[in-house]
């Protein structure tokens, strides 16, 4: 019983969002402005989503620095400026259906949901999937999560207005392109030729089915792997 209460108390502290957290978030938004994030809808979503809730409690103090952090199972929560940059490139508006590959901590998914998107997010790591599901259930953001291989997308829920990949992809996943609407946009970090990171790519599926590709600089992501697993 005592152990249960301690656990319960820890959960409440973890989910708590106080004035200090809110103040730190405002400062983070200011930092993101200086780093070239101009989309007010993105900034307001970052201001709304309590990032500390997605980190293990020992990292609470650091949650609002512009840094990536470990979230268990060898994975990381992306750096806030990377989340903001990818979200800005995606060009999300209210009501859009967005598919995310790599739920991870669930933070990026919540930022999209805070912008009014209908978010469908796939995670391949079983442990992380269940851990994140528990956190998301306690938050007011509507995100549908799926345990699966992101390469396969979600045939039942397609077509999507937007697709965001949050792991480094070796090739352009054609199945996911097929699951996009005409004029749909995918933002994807693609492995570079040197093998030391990724180039951020925005792929637009034109009305005639051809793809327009634009490049937006270098990033570092954990790899996009195949199939469900715990590795
Ligand atoms: N969007 C996340 C960042 C996650 S890091 C966040 O906001 O925290 C990338 C995630 O992609 C990892 O959790 C990894 O397990 C997952 N991943 C890698 N390959 C995948 C695949 N084929 N399908 C689904 N998820 C995948």
PDB file of C-alpha atoms and ligand atoms in Angstrom:
ATOM      1  CA  UNK A   1       0.000   0.000   0.000  1.00  0.00           C
ATOM      2  CA  UNK A   2       2.776   2.407   0.960  1.00  0.00           C
ATOM      3  CA  UNK A   3       4.633   1.598  -2.250  1.00  0.00           C
ATOM      4  CA  UNK A   4       1.485   2.208  -4.229  1.00  0.00           C
ATOM      5  CA  UNK A   5       0.988   5.633  -2.585  1.00  0.00           C
ATOM      6  CA  UNK A   6       4.606   6.610  -3.238  1.00  0.00           C
ATOM      7  CA  UNK A   7       4.208   5.624  -6.871  1.00  0.00           C
ATOM      8  CA  UNK A   8       0.938   7.543  -7.137  1.00  0.00           C
ATOM      9  CA  UNK A   9       2.480  10.662  -5.574  1.00  0.00           C
ATOM     10  CA  UNK A  10       5.422  10.450  -7.973  1.00  0.00           C
ATOM     11  CA  UNK A  11       3.031  10.276 -10.921  1.00  0.00           C
ATOM     12  CA  UNK A  12       1.123  13.366  -9.728  1.00  0.00           C
ATOM     13  CA  UNK A  13       4.332  15.373  -9.243  1.00  0.00           C
ATOM     14  CA  UNK A  14       5.419  14.255 -12.672  1.00  0.00           C
ATOM     15  CA  UNK A  15       2.222  15.376 -14.392  1.00  0.00           C
ATOM     16  CA  UNK A  16       1.993  18.645 -12.407  1.00  0.00           C
ATOM     17  CA  UNK A  17       2.415  21.759 -14.548  1.00  0.00           C
ATOM     18  CA  UNK A  18       3.147  24.731 -12.278  1.00  0.00           C
ATOM     19  CA  UNK A  19       4.027  28.421 -12.813  1.00  0.00           C
ATOM     20  CA  UNK A  20       7.711  27.649 -12.851  1.00  0.00           C
ATOM     21  CA  UNK A  21       7.274  25.134 -15.673  1.00  0.00           C
ATOM     22  CA  UNK A  22       5.131  27.643 -17.563  1.00  0.00           C
ATOM     23  CA  UNK A  23       7.758  30.351 -17.110  1.00  0.00           C
ATOM     24  CA  UNK A  24      10.491  28.039 -18.370  1.00  0.00           C
ATOM     25  CA  UNK A  25       8.340  27.250 -21.413  1.00  0.00           C
ATOM     26  CA  UNK A  26       7.993  30.954 -22.242  1.00  0.00           C
ATOM     27  CA  UNK A  27      11.795  31.243 -22.148  1.00  0.00           C
ATOM     28  CA  UNK A  28      12.087  28.223 -24.434  1.00  0.00           C
ATOM     29  CA  UNK A  29       9.707  29.864 -26.916  1.00  0.00           C
ATOM     30  CA  UNK A  30      11.948  32.969 -26.911  1.00  0.00           C
ATOM     31  CA  UNK A  31      14.997  30.789 -27.625  1.00  0.00           C
ATOM     32  CA  UNK A  32      13.148  29.124 -30.516  1.00  0.00           C
ATOM     33  CA  UNK A  33      12.331  32.559 -31.982  1.00  0.00           C
ATOM     34  CA  UNK A  34      16.040  33.418 -32.002  1.00  0.00           C
ATOM     35  CA  UNK A  35      16.663  30.096 -33.786  1.00  0.00           C
ATOM     36  CA  UNK A  36      14.403  31.007 -36.704  1.00  0.00           C
ATOM     37  CA  UNK A  37      11.028  29.543 -35.714  1.00  0.00           C
ATOM     38  CA  UNK A  38       8.487  32.105 -36.933  1.00  0.00           C
ATOM     39  CA  UNK A  39       5.217  30.155 -37.177  1.00  0.00           C
ATOM     40  CA  UNK A  40       3.089  31.488 -34.286  1.00  0.00           C
ATOM     41  CA  UNK A  41       0.875  28.393 -34.278  1.00  0.00           C
ATOM     42  CA  UNK A  42       3.949  26.210 -33.679  1.00  0.00           C
ATOM     43  CA  UNK A  43       5.300  28.521 -30.953  1.00  0.00           C
ATOM     44  CA  UNK A  44       1.956  28.620 -29.208  1.00  0.00           C
ATOM     45  CA  UNK A  45       1.763  24.791 -29.246  1.00  0.00           C
ATOM     46  CA  UNK A  46       5.278  24.567 -27.729  1.00  0.00           C
ATOM     47  CA  UNK A  47       4.107  27.047 -25.096  1.00  0.00           C
ATOM     48  CA  UNK A  48       1.143  24.813 -24.319  1.00  0.00           C
ATOM     49  CA  UNK A  49       2.664  21.310 -24.118  1.00  0.00           C
ATOM     50  CA  UNK A  50       4.409  20.457 -20.792  1.00  0.00           C
ATOM     51  CA  UNK A  51       7.657  18.898 -22.037  1.00  0.00           C
ATOM     52  CA  UNK A  52       8.852  17.902 -18.535  1.00  0.00           C
ATOM     53  CA  UNK A  53       6.064  15.329 -18.362  1.00  0.00           C
ATOM     54  CA  UNK A  54       7.682  13.326 -21.181  1.00  0.00           C
ATOM     55  CA  UNK A  55      11.087  13.013 -19.528  1.00  0.00           C
ATOM     56  CA  UNK A  56      12.112  10.738 -16.681  1.00  0.00           C
ATOM     57  CA  UNK A  57      11.751  12.746 -13.471  1.00  0.00           C
ATOM     58  CA  UNK A  58      15.503  13.180 -12.969  1.00  0.00           C
ATOM     59  CA  UNK A  59      15.495  15.367 -16.082  1.00  0.00           C
ATOM     60  CA  UNK A  60      12.670  17.718 -15.016  1.00  0.00           C
ATOM     61  CA  UNK A  61      15.089  20.614 -14.395  1.00  0.00           C
ATOM     62  CA  UNK A  62      16.476  20.298 -17.904  1.00  0.00           C
ATOM     63  CA  UNK A  63      13.231  19.757 -19.797  1.00  0.00           C
ATOM     64  CA  UNK A  64      13.093  23.305 -21.130  1.00  0.00           C
ATOM     65  CA  UNK A  65      16.608  23.578 -22.465  1.00  0.00           C
ATOM     66  CA  UNK A  66      16.996  23.168 -26.190  1.00  0.00           C
ATOM     67  CA  UNK A  67      18.441  19.672 -25.931  1.00  0.00           C
ATOM     68  CA  UNK A  68      17.604  16.079 -26.825  1.00  0.00           C
ATOM     69  CA  UNK A  69      17.308  13.622 -23.902  1.00  0.00           C
ATOM     70  CA  UNK A  70      17.185   9.857 -23.354  1.00  0.00           C
ATOM     71  CA  UNK A  71      13.665   8.479 -22.838  1.00  0.00           C
ATOM     72  CA  UNK A  72      14.614   4.831 -22.232  1.00  0.00           C
ATOM     73  CA  UNK A  73      14.924   1.868 -24.608  1.00  0.00           C
ATOM     74  CA  UNK A  74      17.933   3.589 -26.200  1.00  0.00           C
ATOM     75  CA  UNK A  75      15.721   6.311 -27.736  1.00  0.00           C
ATOM     76  CA  UNK A  76      15.632  10.092 -27.389  1.00  0.00           C
ATOM     77  CA  UNK A  77      13.068  12.873 -27.226  1.00  0.00           C
ATOM     78  CA  UNK A  78      14.038  15.249 -30.039  1.00  0.00           C
ATOM     79  CA  UNK A  79      15.484  18.671 -29.278  1.00  0.00           C
ATOM     80  CA  UNK A  80      12.686  21.319 -29.046  1.00  0.00           C
ATOM     81  CA  UNK A  81      14.178  23.336 -31.937  1.00  0.00           C
ATOM     82  CA  UNK A  82      14.115  20.199 -34.113  1.00  0.00           C
ATOM     83  CA  UNK A  83      10.498  19.462 -33.146  1.00  0.00           C
ATOM     84  CA  UNK A  84       9.576  23.089 -33.903  1.00  0.00           C
ATOM     85  CA  UNK A  85      11.515  23.086 -37.189  1.00  0.00           C
ATOM     86  CA  UNK A  86       9.925  19.865 -38.483  1.00  0.00           C
ATOM     87  CA  UNK A  87       6.468  21.053 -37.390  1.00  0.00           C
ATOM     88  CA  UNK A  88       6.953  24.406 -39.109  1.00  0.00           C
ATOM     89  CA  UNK A  89       8.027  22.670 -42.357  1.00  0.00           C
ATOM     90  CA  UNK A  90       4.989  20.400 -42.176  1.00  0.00           C
ATOM     91  CA  UNK A  91       2.583  23.365 -42.419  1.00  0.00           C
ATOM     92  CA  UNK A  92      -0.185  21.915 -40.257  1.00  0.00           C
ATOM     93  CA  UNK A  93      -3.621  23.530 -39.955  1.00  0.00           C
ATOM     94  CA  UNK A  94      -6.617  22.599 -37.749  1.00  0.00           C
ATOM     95  CA  UNK A  95      -8.382  19.374 -38.633  1.00  0.00           C
ATOM     96  CA  UNK A  96      -5.587  17.890 -40.768  1.00  0.00           C
ATOM     97  CA  UNK A  97      -4.895  14.163 -40.518  1.00  0.00           C
ATOM     98  CA  UNK A  98      -1.250  13.733 -39.581  1.00  0.00           C
ATOM     99  CA  UNK A  99       0.706  10.476 -39.476  1.00  0.00           C
ATOM    100  CA  UNK A 100       3.817  10.418 -37.288  1.00  0.00           C
ATOM    101  CA  UNK A 101       6.433   7.667 -37.496  1.00  0.00           C
ATOM    102  CA  UNK A 102       8.327   7.274 -34.213  1.00  0.00           C
ATOM    103  CA  UNK A 103       6.036   8.201 -31.290  1.00  0.00           C
ATOM    104  CA  UNK A 104       8.991   8.000 -28.882  1.00  0.00           C
ATOM    105  CA  UNK A 105       8.103  10.101 -25.841  1.00  0.00           C
ATOM    106  CA  UNK A 106       4.869  11.385 -27.440  1.00  0.00           C
ATOM    107  CA  UNK A 107       5.999  15.024 -27.224  1.00  0.00           C
ATOM    108  CA  UNK A 108       6.022  15.762 -30.977  1.00  0.00           C
ATOM    109  CA  UNK A 109       2.608  14.096 -31.303  1.00  0.00           C
ATOM    110  CA  UNK A 110       1.193  16.372 -28.574  1.00  0.00           C
ATOM    111  CA  UNK A 111       2.619  19.493 -30.228  1.00  0.00           C
ATOM    112  CA  UNK A 112       0.773  18.510 -33.426  1.00  0.00           C
ATOM    113  CA  UNK A 113      -2.414  17.752 -31.463  1.00  0.00           C
ATOM    114  CA  UNK A 114      -2.154  21.139 -29.709  1.00  0.00           C
ATOM    115  CA  UNK A 115      -2.265  22.694 -33.196  1.00  0.00           C
ATOM    116  CA  UNK A 116      -5.599  20.995 -33.830  1.00  0.00           C
ATOM    117  CA  UNK A 117      -4.314  18.113 -35.967  1.00  0.00           C
ATOM    118  CA  UNK A 118      -5.802  14.619 -35.779  1.00  0.00           C
ATOM    119  CA  UNK A 119      -2.664  12.721 -34.906  1.00  0.00           C
ATOM    120  CA  UNK A 120      -1.957   9.052 -35.666  1.00  0.00           C
ATOM    121  CA  UNK A 121       1.428   7.956 -34.370  1.00  0.00           C
ATOM    122  CA  UNK A 122       3.290   4.653 -34.782  1.00  0.00           C
ATOM    123  CA  UNK A 123       6.048   3.315 -32.497  1.00  0.00           C
ATOM    124  CA  UNK A 124       7.946   0.062 -33.156  1.00  0.00           C
ATOM    125  CA  UNK A 125       9.455  -0.427 -29.677  1.00  0.00           C
ATOM    126  CA  UNK A 126       7.065  -2.339 -27.476  1.00  0.00           C
ATOM    127  CA  UNK A 127       8.268  -1.031 -24.066  1.00  0.00           C
ATOM    128  CA  UNK A 128       8.350   2.571 -25.187  1.00  0.00           C
ATOM    129  CA  UNK A 129       4.936   2.253 -26.818  1.00  0.00           C
ATOM    130  CA  UNK A 130       3.303   1.191 -23.525  1.00  0.00           C
ATOM    131  CA  UNK A 131       5.234   3.678 -21.392  1.00  0.00           C
ATOM    132  CA  UNK A 132       4.197   6.572 -23.635  1.00  0.00           C
ATOM    133  CA  UNK A 133       0.597   5.388 -23.879  1.00  0.00           C
ATOM    134  CA  UNK A 134       0.326   5.641 -20.066  1.00  0.00           C
ATOM    135  CA  UNK A 135       1.621   9.231 -20.115  1.00  0.00           C
ATOM    136  CA  UNK A 136      -0.608  10.306 -23.017  1.00  0.00           C
ATOM    137  CA  UNK A 137      -3.703   8.955 -21.238  1.00  0.00           C
ATOM    138  CA  UNK A 138      -3.130  11.544 -18.497  1.00  0.00           C
ATOM    139  CA  UNK A 139      -2.879  14.516 -20.859  1.00  0.00           C
ATOM    140  CA  UNK A 140      -5.599  16.488 -22.652  1.00  0.00           C
ATOM    141  CA  UNK A 141      -4.141  15.968 -26.155  1.00  0.00           C
ATOM    142  CA  UNK A 142      -5.919  13.641 -28.550  1.00  0.00           C
ATOM    143  CA  UNK A 143      -3.343  11.315 -30.090  1.00  0.00           C
ATOM    144  CA  UNK A 144      -4.056   7.830 -31.456  1.00  0.00           C
ATOM    145  CA  UNK A 145      -1.036   5.589 -30.913  1.00  0.00           C
ATOM    146  CA  UNK A 146      -0.206   2.317 -32.656  1.00  0.00           C
ATOM    147  CA  UNK A 147       2.385  -0.368 -31.994  1.00  0.00           C
ATOM    148  CA  UNK A 148       3.717  -1.279 -35.422  1.00  0.00           C
ATOM    149  CA  UNK A 149       6.270  -0.841 -38.173  1.00  0.00           C
ATOM    150  CA  UNK A 150       6.082   2.698 -39.472  1.00  0.00           C
ATOM    151  CA  UNK A 151       7.252   1.589 -42.920  1.00  0.00           C
ATOM    152  CA  UNK A 152       3.800   0.056 -43.394  1.00  0.00           C
ATOM    153  CA  UNK A 153       1.883   3.191 -42.374  1.00  0.00           C
ATOM    154  CA  UNK A 154      -1.791   2.830 -41.470  1.00  0.00           C
ATOM    155  CA  UNK A 155      -3.742   1.469 -44.459  1.00  0.00           C
ATOM    156  CA  UNK A 156      -7.043   1.691 -42.522  1.00  0.00           C
ATOM    157  CA  UNK A 157      -6.677   5.379 -41.653  1.00  0.00           C
ATOM    158  CA  UNK A 158      -5.163   6.724 -44.876  1.00  0.00           C
ATOM    159  CA  UNK A 159      -5.038   9.060 -46.756  1.00  0.00           C
ATOM    160  CA  UNK A 160      -3.132  11.624 -44.679  1.00  0.00           C
ATOM    161  CA  UNK A 161      -2.653  15.351 -45.241  1.00  0.00           C
ATOM    162  CA  UNK A 162       0.755  15.257 -43.601  1.00  0.00           C
ATOM    163  CA  UNK A 163       3.389  12.663 -42.691  1.00  0.00           C
ATOM    164  CA  UNK A 164       6.216  13.374 -40.250  1.00  0.00           C
ATOM    165  CA  UNK A 165       9.089  10.944 -39.756  1.00  0.00           C
ATOM    166  CA  UNK A 166      11.082  11.416 -36.540  1.00  0.00           C
ATOM    167  CA  UNK A 167      13.780   8.781 -37.125  1.00  0.00           C
ATOM    168  CA  UNK A 168      16.613   8.792 -39.678  1.00  0.00           C
ATOM    169  CA  UNK A 169      15.377   7.039 -42.838  1.00  0.00           C
ATOM    170  CA  UNK A 170      17.729   5.212 -45.245  1.00  0.00           C
ATOM    171  CA  UNK A 171      15.305   5.590 -48.195  1.00  0.00           C
ATOM    172  CA  UNK A 172      12.047   7.366 -48.997  1.00  0.00           C
ATOM    173  CA  UNK A 173       9.277   5.035 -47.706  1.00  0.00           C
ATOM    174  CA  UNK A 174       7.110   4.623 -50.825  1.00  0.00           C
ATOM    175  CA  UNK A 175       4.189   3.035 -48.940  1.00  0.00           C
ATOM    176  CA  UNK A 176       3.878   6.216 -46.881  1.00  0.00           C
ATOM    177  CA  UNK A 177       3.962   8.403 -50.004  1.00  0.00           C
ATOM    178  CA  UNK A 178       1.090   6.281 -51.364  1.00  0.00           C
ATOM    179  CA  UNK A 179      -0.883   6.936 -48.162  1.00  0.00           C
ATOM    180  CA  UNK A 180      -0.688  10.713 -48.668  1.00  0.00           C
ATOM    181  CA  UNK A 181      -3.407  12.885 -50.246  1.00  0.00           C
ATOM    182  CA  UNK A 182      -2.634  14.886 -53.400  1.00  0.00           C
ATOM    183  CA  UNK A 183      -0.826  18.068 -52.253  1.00  0.00           C
ATOM    184  CA  UNK A 184       0.169  16.128 -49.137  1.00  0.00           C
ATOM    185  CA  UNK A 185       3.476  16.938 -47.466  1.00  0.00           C
ATOM    186  CA  UNK A 186       6.032  14.640 -45.807  1.00  0.00           C
ATOM    187  CA  UNK A 187       8.887  15.891 -43.624  1.00  0.00           C
ATOM    188  CA  UNK A 188      11.621  13.287 -43.334  1.00  0.00           C
ATOM    189  CA  UNK A 189      15.239  13.222 -42.133  1.00  0.00           C
ATOM    190  CA  UNK A 190      17.041  11.177 -44.835  1.00  0.00           C
ATOM    191  CA  UNK A 191      20.426   9.530 -44.212  1.00  0.00           C
ATOM    192  CA  UNK A 192      23.168  11.460 -45.980  1.00  0.00           C
ATOM    193  CA  UNK A 193      25.765   9.918 -48.308  1.00  0.00           C
ATOM    194  CA  UNK A 194      28.553  10.311 -45.692  1.00  0.00           C
ATOM    195  CA  UNK A 195      26.597   8.138 -43.229  1.00  0.00           C
ATOM    196  CA  UNK A 196      27.083  10.608 -40.367  1.00  0.00           C
ATOM    197  CA  UNK A 197      23.585  12.077 -40.060  1.00  0.00           C
ATOM    198  CA  UNK A 198      20.514  13.153 -41.995  1.00  0.00           C
ATOM    199  CA  UNK A 199      19.370  15.892 -44.348  1.00  0.00           C
ATOM    200  CA  UNK A 200      15.903  17.254 -43.582  1.00  0.00           C
ATOM    201  CA  UNK A 201      13.711  16.796 -46.633  1.00  0.00           C
ATOM    202  CA  UNK A 202      10.261  18.173 -47.397  1.00  0.00           C
ATOM    203  CA  UNK A 203       8.503  16.053 -50.006  1.00  0.00           C
ATOM    204  CA  UNK A 204       5.319  17.388 -51.610  1.00  0.00           C
ATOM    205  CA  UNK A 205       3.083  14.996 -53.554  1.00  0.00           C
ATOM    206  CA  UNK A 206       1.868  17.095 -56.485  1.00  0.00           C
ATOM    207  CA  UNK A 207      -1.624  16.733 -58.035  1.00  0.00           C
ATOM    208  CA  UNK A 208      -0.156  14.637 -60.890  1.00  0.00           C
ATOM    209  CA  UNK A 209       1.575  12.302 -58.422  1.00  0.00           C
ATOM    210  CA  UNK A 210       5.110  13.635 -59.016  1.00  0.00           C
ATOM    211  CA  UNK A 211       7.225  14.510 -55.999  1.00  0.00           C
ATOM    212  CA  UNK A 212       8.746  17.910 -55.228  1.00  0.00           C
ATOM    213  CA  UNK A 213      11.753  17.597 -52.906  1.00  0.00           C
ATOM    214  CA  UNK A 214      13.325  20.437 -50.896  1.00  0.00           C
ATOM    215  CA  UNK A 215      16.323  20.205 -48.532  1.00  0.00           C
ATOM    216  CA  UNK A 216      16.608  21.976 -45.164  1.00  0.00           C
ATOM    217  CA  UNK A 217      19.968  21.309 -43.543  1.00  0.00           C
ATOM    218  CA  UNK A 218      21.698  18.665 -41.429  1.00  0.00           C
ATOM    219  CA  UNK A 219      20.325  16.843 -38.385  1.00  0.00           C
ATOM    220  CA  UNK A 220      21.032  13.781 -36.227  1.00  0.00           C
ATOM    221  CA  UNK A 221      18.298  11.243 -35.470  1.00  0.00           C
ATOM    222  CA  UNK A 222      18.156   7.679 -34.139  1.00  0.00           C
ATOM    223  CA  UNK A 223      17.688   5.216 -37.023  1.00  0.00           C
ATOM    224  CA  UNK A 224      14.353   4.211 -38.547  1.00  0.00           C
ATOM    225  CA  UNK A 225      14.352   0.416 -38.150  1.00  0.00           C
ATOM    226  CA  UNK A 226      12.101  -2.273 -39.542  1.00  0.00           C
ATOM    227  CA  UNK A 227       9.536  -4.365 -37.643  1.00  0.00           C
ATOM    228  CA  UNK A 228       8.279  -4.276 -34.049  1.00  0.00           C
ATOM    229  CA  UNK A 229      10.947  -5.051 -31.442  1.00  0.00           C
ATOM    230  CA  UNK A 230      12.568  -4.308 -28.116  1.00  0.00           C
ATOM    231  CA  UNK A 231      16.138  -3.812 -29.345  1.00  0.00           C
TER     232      UNK A 231
HETATM  233  N1  LIG B   1       8.895  11.908 -32.011  1.00  0.00           N
HETATM  234  C1  LIG B   1       9.636  11.462 -30.860  1.00  0.00           C
HETATM  235  C2  LIG B   1      11.120  11.272 -31.155  1.00  0.00           C
HETATM  236  C3  LIG B   1      11.378   9.840 -31.183  1.00  0.00           C
HETATM  237  S1  LIG B   1      12.964   9.234 -31.581  1.00  0.00           S
HETATM  238  C4  LIG B   1       9.422  12.368 -29.665  1.00  0.00           C
HETATM  239  O1  LIG B   1       8.780  13.408 -29.793  1.00  0.00           O
HETATM  240  O2  LIG B   1       9.876  12.014 -28.584  1.00  0.00           O
HETATM  241  C5  LIG B   1      12.490   8.118 -32.888  1.00  0.00           C
HETATM  242  C6  LIG B   1      11.542   6.997 -32.533  1.00  0.00           C
HETATM  243  O3  LIG B   1      11.268   6.289 -33.740  1.00  0.00           O
HETATM  244  C7  LIG B   1      12.098   5.961 -31.558  1.00  0.00           C
HETATM  245  O4  LIG B   1      11.233   5.837 -30.479  1.00  0.00           O
HETATM  246  C8  LIG B   1      12.162   4.670 -32.381  1.00  0.00           C
HETATM  247  O5  LIG B   1      11.890   3.504 -31.631  1.00  0.00           O
HETATM  248  C9  LIG B   1      11.077   4.933 -33.426  1.00  0.00           C
HETATM  249  N2  LIG B   1      11.167   4.154 -34.659  1.00  0.00           N
HETATM  250  C10 LIG B   1      12.280   3.793 -35.365  1.00  0.00           C
HETATM  251  N3  LIG B   1      11.930   3.089 -36.470  1.00  0.00           N
HETATM  252  C11 LIG B   1      10.565   3.002 -36.464  1.00  0.00           C
HETATM  253  C12 LIG B   1       9.605   2.377 -37.322  1.00  0.00           C
HETATM  254  N4  LIG B   1       9.949   1.690 -38.429  1.00  0.00           N
HETATM  255  N5  LIG B   1       8.291   2.490 -37.008  1.00  0.00           N
HETATM  256  C13 LIG B   1       7.887   3.178 -35.894  1.00  0.00           C
HETATM  257  N6  LIG B   1       8.756   3.768 -35.047  1.00  0.00           N
HETATM  258  C14 LIG B   1      10.071   3.682 -35.313  1.00  0.00           C
END
